[in-house]
Each structure stands twice: as C-alpha cells, then as structure tokens.
C-alpha cells in the first residue's frame, strides 16, 4: 500500500517558538487517519506545511508522493481542505463559494453537490454574512466532499455542527473512505475519531508521541480490573505492571474483593494469579478513549499518570452509560 | 516571527504554476467589488466632467483663460493647491484643476482594492482555504493587481472620453484634443497603478490590513505634500520636490501642452520596479506572515470598561488624523502670505475664493477657505469614527461586549465621545498648524477652526441617525460627507445656485476670521446635531442588533 502522507522529522519555528520539533506522520492511502493533540500542539502548523502554506525549516514531507511546497498547485488539484473556522465573503452567496472552491480544485460533481446541499440542509442562496458558524462550516464541507479529489484534509471540521449534521458528516467521511479516498482528520471530538478513524497519531509540543490503530494504542495503557475471589489474593502486588491495588475482605469472611489497574501488556499474568485464588466474578474495563488521550495530552509523564487516574475516577460513573468502551470479560 | 521564513532560500518554482488560479481569483475580486469599483470610477470620472463643464462656462473666452494662467503663474499658493498651468486651452485648465486630486483619488481607490484582496484575505483566514486549492503562491497578488488594473483601465478610458467630449474649447483641434485627453486619462490611471503597487508592498511587510492601508495612505499624503511644496517653489513643475512625487509626474506629463509622453514611461518604470519588489517579497514569506512581525502584547490587560476599549480601538485613528491635520495646517498656513498676491490676479479666481471664504480681505478669505476645507475633511473623520460602531456590530465584536454589564448607550457613548470630541481635537490641531505656518493671529485662526464644529457634528449626527434607524444603510453617511466636500470644493468653482449650496451645513457658518461671529446658525446647527444624535441613539436602543 502506498502512503498518502509521509512526514519525517519536520521542524518549523516562528521566531523563538518551536511549533514543530521533529514531527513524524504516516498516512496510508485509503485510510481515515485521526490527527490528535492538545491545543497548540502543532496540528494546524503541520496541516499548513502539508498544504504548502508554510515552508518547513527542515525535515521531509510528502503528500501523494510529491513535495507539498514545490508541487503545491498540482497537488491541490487532488486535495480538499476544510479549516476549523471558515470565513466567507460578506456579499457572496454560499453557492457561489462552493462553486468557486470546486473550480479552484480538480472540479465539482454537480449531482454530488446537489445531494450534499440537500443532506446538510444548507441554503446556498444566503449571503456569507448571514450564515451561522455551523452553516459556514457546512459550506466548506459541501465544497470539499463534492470535489473530485484523492485526499481530504479536515482540521476540526465539525466545530459548530449540530449532532444530526455531525451524523451526516460521519456518513460522508465513510463514503469517501469507501471510494478509496484518504482522509486526514484533526479533531477533538473523540467519539467522532473512534467511529471514523482506522489509525490515529497523537502529537504533543510538535512531536509525535503515539501512532497506530486504536487497538494498538489501547494496548499501551492500563486496564482496570475488579474481581471477587474465593480465596485471598496471592502476590498480586508483586506482579509487574500492577498499580493502585485495593484489597478488601467481603463481610462474613467469605472471600475477597480486589480492584487494580494493570498495564494492558501484563493483563495475562494478573488473570492467572486471580484465577489461582478462585474467581467468583470478574469485570475488566479497557481504558476509555478519554483516558488514552489525557494520558498523552498532559504536559509530562508523571502529570499524565495523575491526570489519567483523576479522569478515570471522574469518568467511571459515566462509563456504562455511554457504552463506548466498557467491555466485560465473561 | 518570520525570521526563519524570510531567511529561507526561495524555492525553485515554475513561473506558470506560481500564477495558477489567477483567473478565478480575479473573477472573485471583480464579483466582490461589483458595486464599489464602478462607483469609484464613475465618481472620479464625473468630477473630471463637472470641472470640464463648469470651466467651459466660466472661462469661455481665450482672454479669460489667459488671465487664469497669468494669475496662477504668479501665485505660489494657488500653485501649491492645484499645480502650475501649462496651457490656456480649456483642456489644459481642466487638467490643471483636476490632475492632482484625480490622481490622489485613483491612488486611494487602488490601495483599497489591492489591500482588500491581499492582506485582508490573509488576515481573515480566507486566503488559507483559497490557497489550499489550485492557487499559485503569487496568484493572489496578481489577481489583486489585475483587479486594480481593471479599475484603473476603466478610469483611464472614462477620463479620456469625458475630457475629449467636454473639455474642448472652440477652435481647438480634434487630434490635439484626443492626445491631451488620453494623456490625462493615462496619467490619472498611472498614478493609481503606481500606488496599487505601493499597497502591494505594504501588504507584504505588515500583518495588519488596517496598518497596510494606513502606510500606503501616508505615502500618498507625502506625495501630495511634496508636490504642493515643489509647485509653490517653481512655476513650471520643475522643482526637485515635484519630481520626487508621483503626483508631480502626472502633472509633468503636461497634457494639452505638447504632451511629454516619456514621463508616462517614468510612471511605468516605477510601477514595474515596485511590482518586482512586491513579487519578490511575496515569494519569500509564509502565508499570513509578514516582514514586520506582530509584536506580542502584554500578558495582562488594563482595559476595564467599554470606554477604555473604544479609546484603545480608535486612538490610532484619532492620533493619525490629528497629525495629518497639523501637517496640512502647517502647509496651508505657510501658503497664506502668498494668497494676497491674488488680489491683482484673475477676477474669476478671486470670486471663487470669496465664495469659499467670504468677501473680505484676501488673506482672511484664504484662511476661511482653508479652515472650511479642513472642516469638510474632518467630517470624513467623524463619519469614519461613528461607523466604527457599525463595524463592531457587524463584525460580531459588539455582541460579547453588550453581553457584559454594558448598556447599548454606554457602549455607543464611548465611541461617540471619541468621534465628536476627536473632531474638536483634530480641528484644534489643524488650526494650530495654520497658526504655526502663518505666524500671526492665533485666536482668530483657532476660532475659525472651531466654528466648523457645528457643521462637522451635523454630518456626524446624520451618521448616528442612519446607524440607529437604518443600520444596513449606515454607509450612506459616507455619501453625505462626500457630498458636503464636493459642494464645498467644486460648488464655488462652478458657481452652484444658493439653494443647492444651502444643503451643506458648512454653507451656513460665519466666514471667520474675517467676518463677525454669528452665533444663531452655529447654535442652531449644534442643536440639530444633538437632536440627530438623540434620535439615532433612541432608535439604537429599540432596534435589534445585527447578527
């Protein structure tokens, strides 16, 4: 499989500010790739470099196999971009703007345009100044999805969309993937990322800290386990990768209750140890996406662990309700 | 901010790709400017036409025209305002009166067009999305310059046609007429394009569109001052100062007086040189960035009220206008002594000044005419300042302020205080400049400056009324200010009937310092202004805010 985007060791500074500090990013052709990171991590700077709007100080970047700076114009025939904050011209209608962007890219499919206007419930006759935030966003989204391109670069594209439109957006992205197009999606809406993305890259302070499929990323974090045991737990605390172990004896001395966090890579050993004590019931919860991200977003390692733990305590109550991440081992 | 980007080597790029997308961008620019551009061109063309027509009536004989030439040649003040006369043909006279102002207007039009489609697009973030499409790195600048070229081309055509049709005295040859008209048209448009390229450079070196406009406007003002100074020193436009000013080049084309076509080549060379600089800079920077990086602001702000915010937003404008008025006053003041030379000069010209400045000593007439001019220009300031309210409202910046513990009237009051008080300040500075340039009669000159205020306030009051009652038509206040300026500037020259002149509030003011102070009209106008403001504010309080 060829790569739609390859970025290696990208550096870009503005004066004394290092926006990108050796960033790596690989996006396979045909995948939807989540691009995540806290505010100011360098996501938009990376995207601007990929669009040839900024020139990298050093490092290699390739878009669809070509140089994003030198071949900007040829590349842009095959690329559609939606910024997080779309501004329109006051005295041009939404329809005019959609057609303009279509013409400035490789062209526009009129049938698809009409269908998208319908699905996004956009009134293309209104003037730029009268659109709300969400509707301005829709103008750019229709222009992007109706364009005949190979790569979509979406920078927080759904900010301001209502949940119904968010739904429409997700279906559109899936359709794009089904057609074999590549999507780079920068987003803070984690449910959106989880629903759409094949792989994600997380960046912080201009450096990629994690990249892979969601399953792979989950593997690198902790699973919480709680169990009711027949006998006393034996040697759990000494097992590698175990954290926050809490043991209680059940009333009447008829067993023990255990709660712990374990690095997902060491889960097997923990389960073996638990079963030696005789398991009466067992619940294992993989990390939520929020925990995953908070761990990576936070400023440094120690803070990350603390923040993740705090977030976990906070989100524990809601975990079952949103149903996204709870899994029960049977 | 862009130290690294500037230092980076220019990419090896293929020329045609750099310009990809220019066509659609030009169409976008023309579509966006479909109203503004024709209005500018038509208004400038119409002012050439009205001057040509009125001169045809005023100076209908060769003797009268020779008289004007005579008086201008010997009068440095008049030369400073309009430049030297090179020909006593009707076309020559109309060119003499219009070329400086026509060129300056074309320059302002061009600067607005170019900044609007370059730096403003980057500042709003629209350029980022445009450039994500098939748009070459130099296409936005090219599109903007082509849009300016379209406007200036249309202007050249219109001025040529208007001059050929109306500025023709009897017995003047058709071929010479056409050559002269073409020279005026090309010189006017050439000045426009020259400053379009100045604006293109300004757009590269600052991140702020407002600042880019201000920088270019300052260059235009400097060109005007250089030309005025040079022309007052020399009777044939040959002063070095005149030649330092692009507006002086337009004058030195000498339309209708054995046109010096090679001067147009000087204009063309300056246009080309500036374009090369702008393109070089544009190819060497990141989008949205500039060569004068924005400095970081303080981490903690002291702004604590709507008034403080209004002052913070408008202080640059007030101080800029104030400095401009001080300089303009200095120049006009320095020319005042020469105005007395007029007495022996042309009867018609003298009458024009008397209609502008009152029937008294010539020096007093000149001072009154100049303070009147400053007053009418200050009306532009007051409109600009009042309409900041409109800009804040439609720019969605008023909404969060009004969502705080700030009433609408409280919010408006801060801006209006700066508008109406600022008008007093800049008139005071203009009067101070006049005194410093002239050297005598401080109280009289300050009085003459301040007596303009009631009329200025009426224009500002109309702007408040329009903004309060019909916010979508608020920009019509510019038309009101422009109309009073046209009535005051061209009206006396073409001897408009008194009822028409009475439409301008400035007509009703006493012609200080020569005439006696006449309080009733001044007080009445002040009362009218207050009523207009009160009505506008009442309407503002009741209507919906624009979203």
mmCIF file of C-alpha atoms in Angstrom, chain A residues 2-217:
data_model
loop_
_atom_site.group_PDB
_atom_site.id
_atom_site.type_symbol
_atom_site.label_atom_id
_atom_site.label_comp_id
_atom_site.label_asym_id
_atom_site.label_seq_id
_atom_site.Cartn_x
_atom_site.Cartn_y
_atom_site.Cartn_z
ATOM 1 C CA UNK A 2 1.338 3.431 -0.901
ATOM 2 C CA UNK A 3 1.451 6.266 1.531
ATOM 3 C CA UNK A 4 -0.749 9.316 1.051
ATOM 4 C CA UNK A 5 1.224 11.379 3.540
ATOM 5 C CA UNK A 6 4.715 10.814 4.865
ATOM 6 C CA UNK A 7 6.294 13.293 7.203
ATOM 7 C CA UNK A 8 9.614 12.693 8.915
ATOM 8 C CA UNK A 9 11.480 14.900 11.364
ATOM 9 C CA UNK A 10 9.564 18.036 10.491
ATOM 10 C CA UNK A 11 10.776 21.256 12.123
ATOM 11 C CA UNK A 12 9.157 24.670 11.960
ATOM 12 C CA UNK A 13 9.734 27.586 14.257
ATOM 13 C CA UNK A 14 8.270 31.060 14.407
ATOM 14 C CA UNK A 15 10.963 33.190 15.929
ATOM 15 C CA UNK A 16 11.740 31.583 19.262
ATOM 16 C CA UNK A 17 8.632 29.413 19.267
ATOM 17 C CA UNK A 18 9.234 25.866 18.052
ATOM 18 C CA UNK A 19 5.894 24.859 16.632
ATOM 19 C CA UNK A 20 7.127 21.580 15.152
ATOM 20 C CA UNK A 21 10.051 19.806 16.713
ATOM 21 C CA UNK A 22 10.768 16.732 14.644
ATOM 22 C CA UNK A 23 7.260 15.576 13.878
ATOM 23 C CA UNK A 24 6.585 12.254 12.124
ATOM 24 C CA UNK A 25 3.342 11.263 10.462
ATOM 25 C CA UNK A 26 2.417 8.464 8.087
ATOM 26 C CA UNK A 27 -0.992 8.131 6.490
ATOM 27 C CA UNK A 28 -1.754 5.146 4.257
ATOM 28 C CA UNK A 29 -3.714 5.614 1.087
ATOM 29 C CA UNK A 30 -7.386 4.901 1.610
ATOM 30 C CA UNK A 31 -7.430 5.211 5.372
ATOM 31 C CA UNK A 32 -9.092 7.696 7.664
ATOM 32 C CA UNK A 33 -6.340 8.925 9.922
ATOM 33 C CA UNK A 34 -7.055 10.718 13.163
ATOM 34 C CA UNK A 35 -4.696 13.579 13.987
ATOM 35 C CA UNK A 36 -4.897 14.416 17.648
ATOM 36 C CA UNK A 37 -3.215 16.584 20.174
ATOM 37 C CA UNK A 38 -3.882 19.310 22.699
ATOM 38 C CA UNK A 39 -4.361 22.904 21.577
ATOM 39 C CA UNK A 40 -1.105 24.389 20.375
ATOM 40 C CA UNK A 41 0.498 21.002 19.778
ATOM 41 C CA UNK A 42 1.213 21.863 16.157
ATOM 42 C CA UNK A 43 -1.650 20.168 14.309
ATOM 43 C CA UNK A 44 -2.633 23.188 12.251
ATOM 44 C CA UNK A 45 1.004 24.090 11.586
ATOM 45 C CA UNK A 46 1.570 20.567 10.253
ATOM 46 C CA UNK A 47 -1.502 20.857 8.057
ATOM 47 C CA UNK A 48 -0.333 24.240 6.734
ATOM 48 C CA UNK A 49 3.037 22.732 5.875
ATOM 49 C CA UNK A 50 1.254 19.865 4.110
ATOM 50 C CA UNK A 51 -0.757 22.403 2.140
ATOM 51 C CA UNK A 52 2.363 24.328 1.146
ATOM 52 C CA UNK A 53 1.197 27.399 3.029
ATOM 53 C CA UNK A 54 4.206 27.284 5.328
ATOM 54 C CA UNK A 55 7.683 26.166 4.435
ATOM 55 C CA UNK A 56 9.237 23.716 6.846
ATOM 56 C CA UNK A 57 12.637 24.658 8.283
ATOM 57 C CA UNK A 58 13.867 21.097 7.971
ATOM 58 C CA UNK A 59 12.602 17.565 7.653
ATOM 59 C CA UNK A 60 10.888 15.669 4.879
ATOM 60 C CA UNK A 61 7.242 15.886 3.900
ATOM 61 C CA UNK A 62 5.481 14.188 1.031
ATOM 62 C CA UNK A 63 1.888 14.461 0.007
ATOM 63 C CA UNK A 64 0.584 11.899 -2.509
ATOM 64 C CA UNK A 65 4.211 11.170 -3.293
ATOM 65 C CA UNK A 66 5.148 14.775 -4.094
ATOM 66 C CA UNK A 67 6.658 17.802 -2.423
ATOM 67 C CA UNK A 68 3.921 19.890 -0.762
ATOM 68 C CA UNK A 69 5.846 23.156 -1.211
ATOM 69 C CA UNK A 70 7.223 22.793 -4.724
ATOM 70 C CA UNK A 71 4.286 20.992 -6.273
ATOM 71 C CA UNK A 72 1.624 22.827 -4.292
ATOM 72 C CA UNK A 73 -0.579 23.782 -7.185
ATOM 73 C CA UNK A 74 -0.590 20.371 -8.920
ATOM 74 C CA UNK A 75 -1.199 18.680 -5.591
ATOM 75 C CA UNK A 76 -4.090 20.930 -4.694
ATOM 76 C CA UNK A 77 -5.996 19.651 -7.703
ATOM 77 C CA UNK A 78 -6.247 16.409 -5.736
ATOM 78 C CA UNK A 79 -6.669 17.825 -2.228
ATOM 79 C CA UNK A 80 -9.645 19.379 -0.443
ATOM 80 C CA UNK A 81 -9.205 21.267 2.810
ATOM 81 C CA UNK A 82 -11.722 22.314 5.434
ATOM 82 C CA UNK A 83 -10.459 24.658 8.174
ATOM 83 C CA UNK A 84 -11.943 24.706 11.652
ATOM 84 C CA UNK A 85 -13.096 28.263 11.317
ATOM 85 C CA UNK A 86 -14.482 29.032 7.890
ATOM 86 C CA UNK A 87 -14.802 32.687 6.936
ATOM 87 C CA UNK A 88 -16.831 33.711 3.930
ATOM 88 C CA UNK A 89 -17.110 36.879 1.894
ATOM 89 C CA UNK A 90 -19.919 39.097 3.059
ATOM 90 C CA UNK A 91 -21.500 39.689 -0.308
ATOM 91 C CA UNK A 92 -21.103 36.251 -1.919
ATOM 92 C CA UNK A 93 -23.706 33.513 -1.554
ATOM 93 C CA UNK A 94 -22.823 30.105 -0.124
ATOM 94 C CA UNK A 95 -23.491 28.507 -3.508
ATOM 95 C CA UNK A 96 -21.079 30.878 -5.215
ATOM 96 C CA UNK A 97 -18.386 29.986 -2.707
ATOM 97 C CA UNK A 98 -18.943 26.234 -3.126
ATOM 98 C CA UNK A 99 -18.597 26.516 -6.898
ATOM 99 C CA UNK A 100 -15.548 28.755 -6.567
ATOM 100 C CA UNK A 101 -13.746 26.186 -4.444
ATOM 101 C CA UNK A 102 -14.836 23.414 -6.789
ATOM 102 C CA UNK A 103 -13.391 25.308 -9.724
ATOM 103 C CA UNK A 104 -10.179 26.010 -7.825
ATOM 104 C CA UNK A 105 -9.739 22.280 -7.152
ATOM 105 C CA UNK A 106 -9.979 19.490 -9.654
ATOM 106 C CA UNK A 107 -13.651 20.180 -10.367
ATOM 107 C CA UNK A 108 -17.009 19.582 -8.791
ATOM 108 C CA UNK A 109 -19.535 16.778 -9.287
ATOM 109 C CA UNK A 110 -22.831 18.677 -9.747
ATOM 110 C CA UNK A 111 -25.004 15.716 -8.738
ATOM 111 C CA UNK A 112 -22.944 15.134 -5.606
ATOM 112 C CA UNK A 113 -23.057 18.840 -4.832
ATOM 113 C CA UNK A 114 -26.848 18.899 -5.066
ATOM 114 C CA UNK A 115 -27.110 15.768 -2.938
ATOM 115 C CA UNK A 116 -24.789 17.181 -0.275
ATOM 116 C CA UNK A 117 -26.583 20.527 -0.129
ATOM 117 C CA UNK A 118 -29.751 18.524 0.470
ATOM 118 C CA UNK A 119 -28.221 16.271 3.115
ATOM 119 C CA UNK A 120 -26.540 19.075 5.025
ATOM 120 C CA UNK A 121 -29.772 21.096 4.800
ATOM 121 C CA UNK A 122 -27.814 24.088 3.547
ATOM 122 C CA UNK A 123 -29.471 27.077 1.913
ATOM 123 C CA UNK A 124 -26.901 28.006 -0.749
ATOM 124 C CA UNK A 125 -28.608 31.257 -1.657
ATOM 125 C CA UNK A 126 -27.825 33.084 1.551
ATOM 126 C CA UNK A 127 -25.029 35.648 1.658
ATOM 127 C CA UNK A 128 -21.848 34.968 3.585
ATOM 128 C CA UNK A 129 -22.602 37.417 6.378
ATOM 129 C CA UNK A 130 -25.921 35.759 7.236
ATOM 130 C CA UNK A 131 -24.603 32.241 7.839
ATOM 131 C CA UNK A 132 -24.157 30.959 11.362
ATOM 132 C CA UNK A 133 -20.919 29.271 12.417
ATOM 133 C CA UNK A 134 -22.286 25.805 11.700
ATOM 134 C CA UNK A 135 -23.633 26.837 8.317
ATOM 135 C CA UNK A 136 -20.330 28.393 7.271
ATOM 136 C CA UNK A 137 -18.735 25.087 8.180
ATOM 137 C CA UNK A 138 -21.290 23.284 6.009
ATOM 138 C CA UNK A 139 -20.400 25.458 3.017
ATOM 139 C CA UNK A 140 -16.781 24.342 3.258
ATOM 140 C CA UNK A 141 -17.755 20.710 3.883
ATOM 141 C CA UNK A 142 -20.055 20.559 0.848
ATOM 142 C CA UNK A 143 -17.336 22.136 -1.281
ATOM 143 C CA UNK A 144 -14.818 19.557 -0.023
ATOM 144 C CA UNK A 145 -16.986 16.434 -0.304
ATOM 145 C CA UNK A 146 -18.330 17.412 -3.728
ATOM 146 C CA UNK A 147 -14.828 18.000 -5.088
ATOM 147 C CA UNK A 148 -13.227 15.283 -7.126
ATOM 148 C CA UNK A 149 -10.084 14.769 -5.021
ATOM 149 C CA UNK A 150 -7.920 11.978 -3.619
ATOM 150 C CA UNK A 151 -7.132 13.424 -0.218
ATOM 151 C CA UNK A 152 -9.268 15.333 2.254
ATOM 152 C CA UNK A 153 -7.555 17.351 4.965
ATOM 153 C CA UNK A 154 -10.077 18.247 7.637
ATOM 154 C CA UNK A 155 -8.972 20.488 10.505
ATOM 155 C CA UNK A 156 -11.619 20.265 13.232
ATOM 156 C CA UNK A 157 -14.253 20.309 10.511
ATOM 157 C CA UNK A 158 -17.317 19.733 12.662
ATOM 158 C CA UNK A 159 -16.951 22.616 15.107
ATOM 159 C CA UNK A 160 -20.362 24.231 15.344
ATOM 160 C CA UNK A 161 -22.307 21.396 13.694
ATOM 161 C CA UNK A 162 -25.381 20.045 15.443
ATOM 162 C CA UNK A 163 -25.493 16.304 16.320
ATOM 163 C CA UNK A 164 -27.670 15.486 13.308
ATOM 164 C CA UNK A 165 -25.220 17.167 10.966
ATOM 165 C CA UNK A 166 -22.355 15.500 12.788
ATOM 166 C CA UNK A 167 -24.079 12.235 11.819
ATOM 167 C CA UNK A 168 -24.280 13.345 8.178
ATOM 168 C CA UNK A 169 -20.627 14.345 8.299
ATOM 169 C CA UNK A 170 -19.587 10.927 9.613
ATOM 170 C CA UNK A 171 -21.517 9.160 6.874
ATOM 171 C CA UNK A 172 -19.890 11.386 4.256
ATOM 172 C CA UNK A 173 -16.426 10.524 5.559
ATOM 173 C CA UNK A 174 -17.299 6.817 5.452
ATOM 174 C CA UNK A 175 -18.454 7.204 1.850
ATOM 175 C CA UNK A 176 -15.184 8.902 0.997
ATOM 176 C CA UNK A 177 -13.266 6.005 2.515
ATOM 177 C CA UNK A 178 -15.409 3.516 0.606
ATOM 178 C CA UNK A 179 -14.425 5.276 -2.598
ATOM 179 C CA UNK A 180 -10.803 4.771 -1.701
ATOM 180 C CA UNK A 181 -10.063 8.342 -0.729
ATOM 181 C CA UNK A 182 -7.744 9.238 2.080
ATOM 182 C CA UNK A 183 -8.819 11.455 4.954
ATOM 183 C CA UNK A 184 -6.631 13.234 7.493
ATOM 184 C CA UNK A 185 -8.968 14.237 10.296
ATOM 185 C CA UNK A 186 -7.853 16.545 13.058
ATOM 186 C CA UNK A 187 -10.493 16.564 15.744
ATOM 187 C CA UNK A 188 -11.208 16.944 19.423
ATOM 188 C CA UNK A 189 -14.492 15.061 19.174
ATOM 189 C CA UNK A 190 -13.282 11.700 20.431
ATOM 190 C CA UNK A 191 -16.447 9.798 19.571
ATOM 191 C CA UNK A 192 -16.012 11.021 16.009
ATOM 192 C CA UNK A 193 -12.405 9.882 15.947
ATOM 193 C CA UNK A 194 -13.322 6.486 17.353
ATOM 194 C CA UNK A 195 -16.175 5.981 14.913
ATOM 195 C CA UNK A 196 -14.226 7.003 11.817
ATOM 196 C CA UNK A 197 -10.521 6.536 12.178
ATOM 197 C CA UNK A 198 -8.572 3.466 11.174
ATOM 198 C CA UNK A 199 -5.439 4.787 12.769
ATOM 199 C CA UNK A 200 -4.549 7.811 14.845
ATOM 200 C CA UNK A 201 -1.443 9.864 15.550
ATOM 201 C CA UNK A 202 -1.174 11.820 18.751
ATOM 202 C CA UNK A 203 1.201 14.771 18.850
ATOM 203 C CA UNK A 204 2.332 16.974 21.683
ATOM 204 C CA UNK A 205 4.580 20.031 21.587
ATOM 205 C CA UNK A 206 5.389 19.441 17.953
ATOM 206 C CA UNK A 207 6.438 15.808 18.375
ATOM 207 C CA UNK A 208 4.525 12.634 17.590
ATOM 208 C CA UNK A 209 4.087 10.737 20.850
ATOM 209 C CA UNK A 210 1.964 7.856 19.631
ATOM 210 C CA UNK A 211 0.786 6.420 16.360
ATOM 211 C CA UNK A 212 -1.195 3.330 15.493
ATOM 212 C CA UNK A 213 -4.627 1.774 15.435
ATOM 213 C CA UNK A 214 -6.892 2.414 18.393
ATOM 214 C CA UNK A 215 -6.487 -1.220 19.469
ATOM 215 C CA UNK A 216 -2.728 -0.850 19.459
ATOM 216 C CA UNK A 217 -2.904 2.344 21.442
#
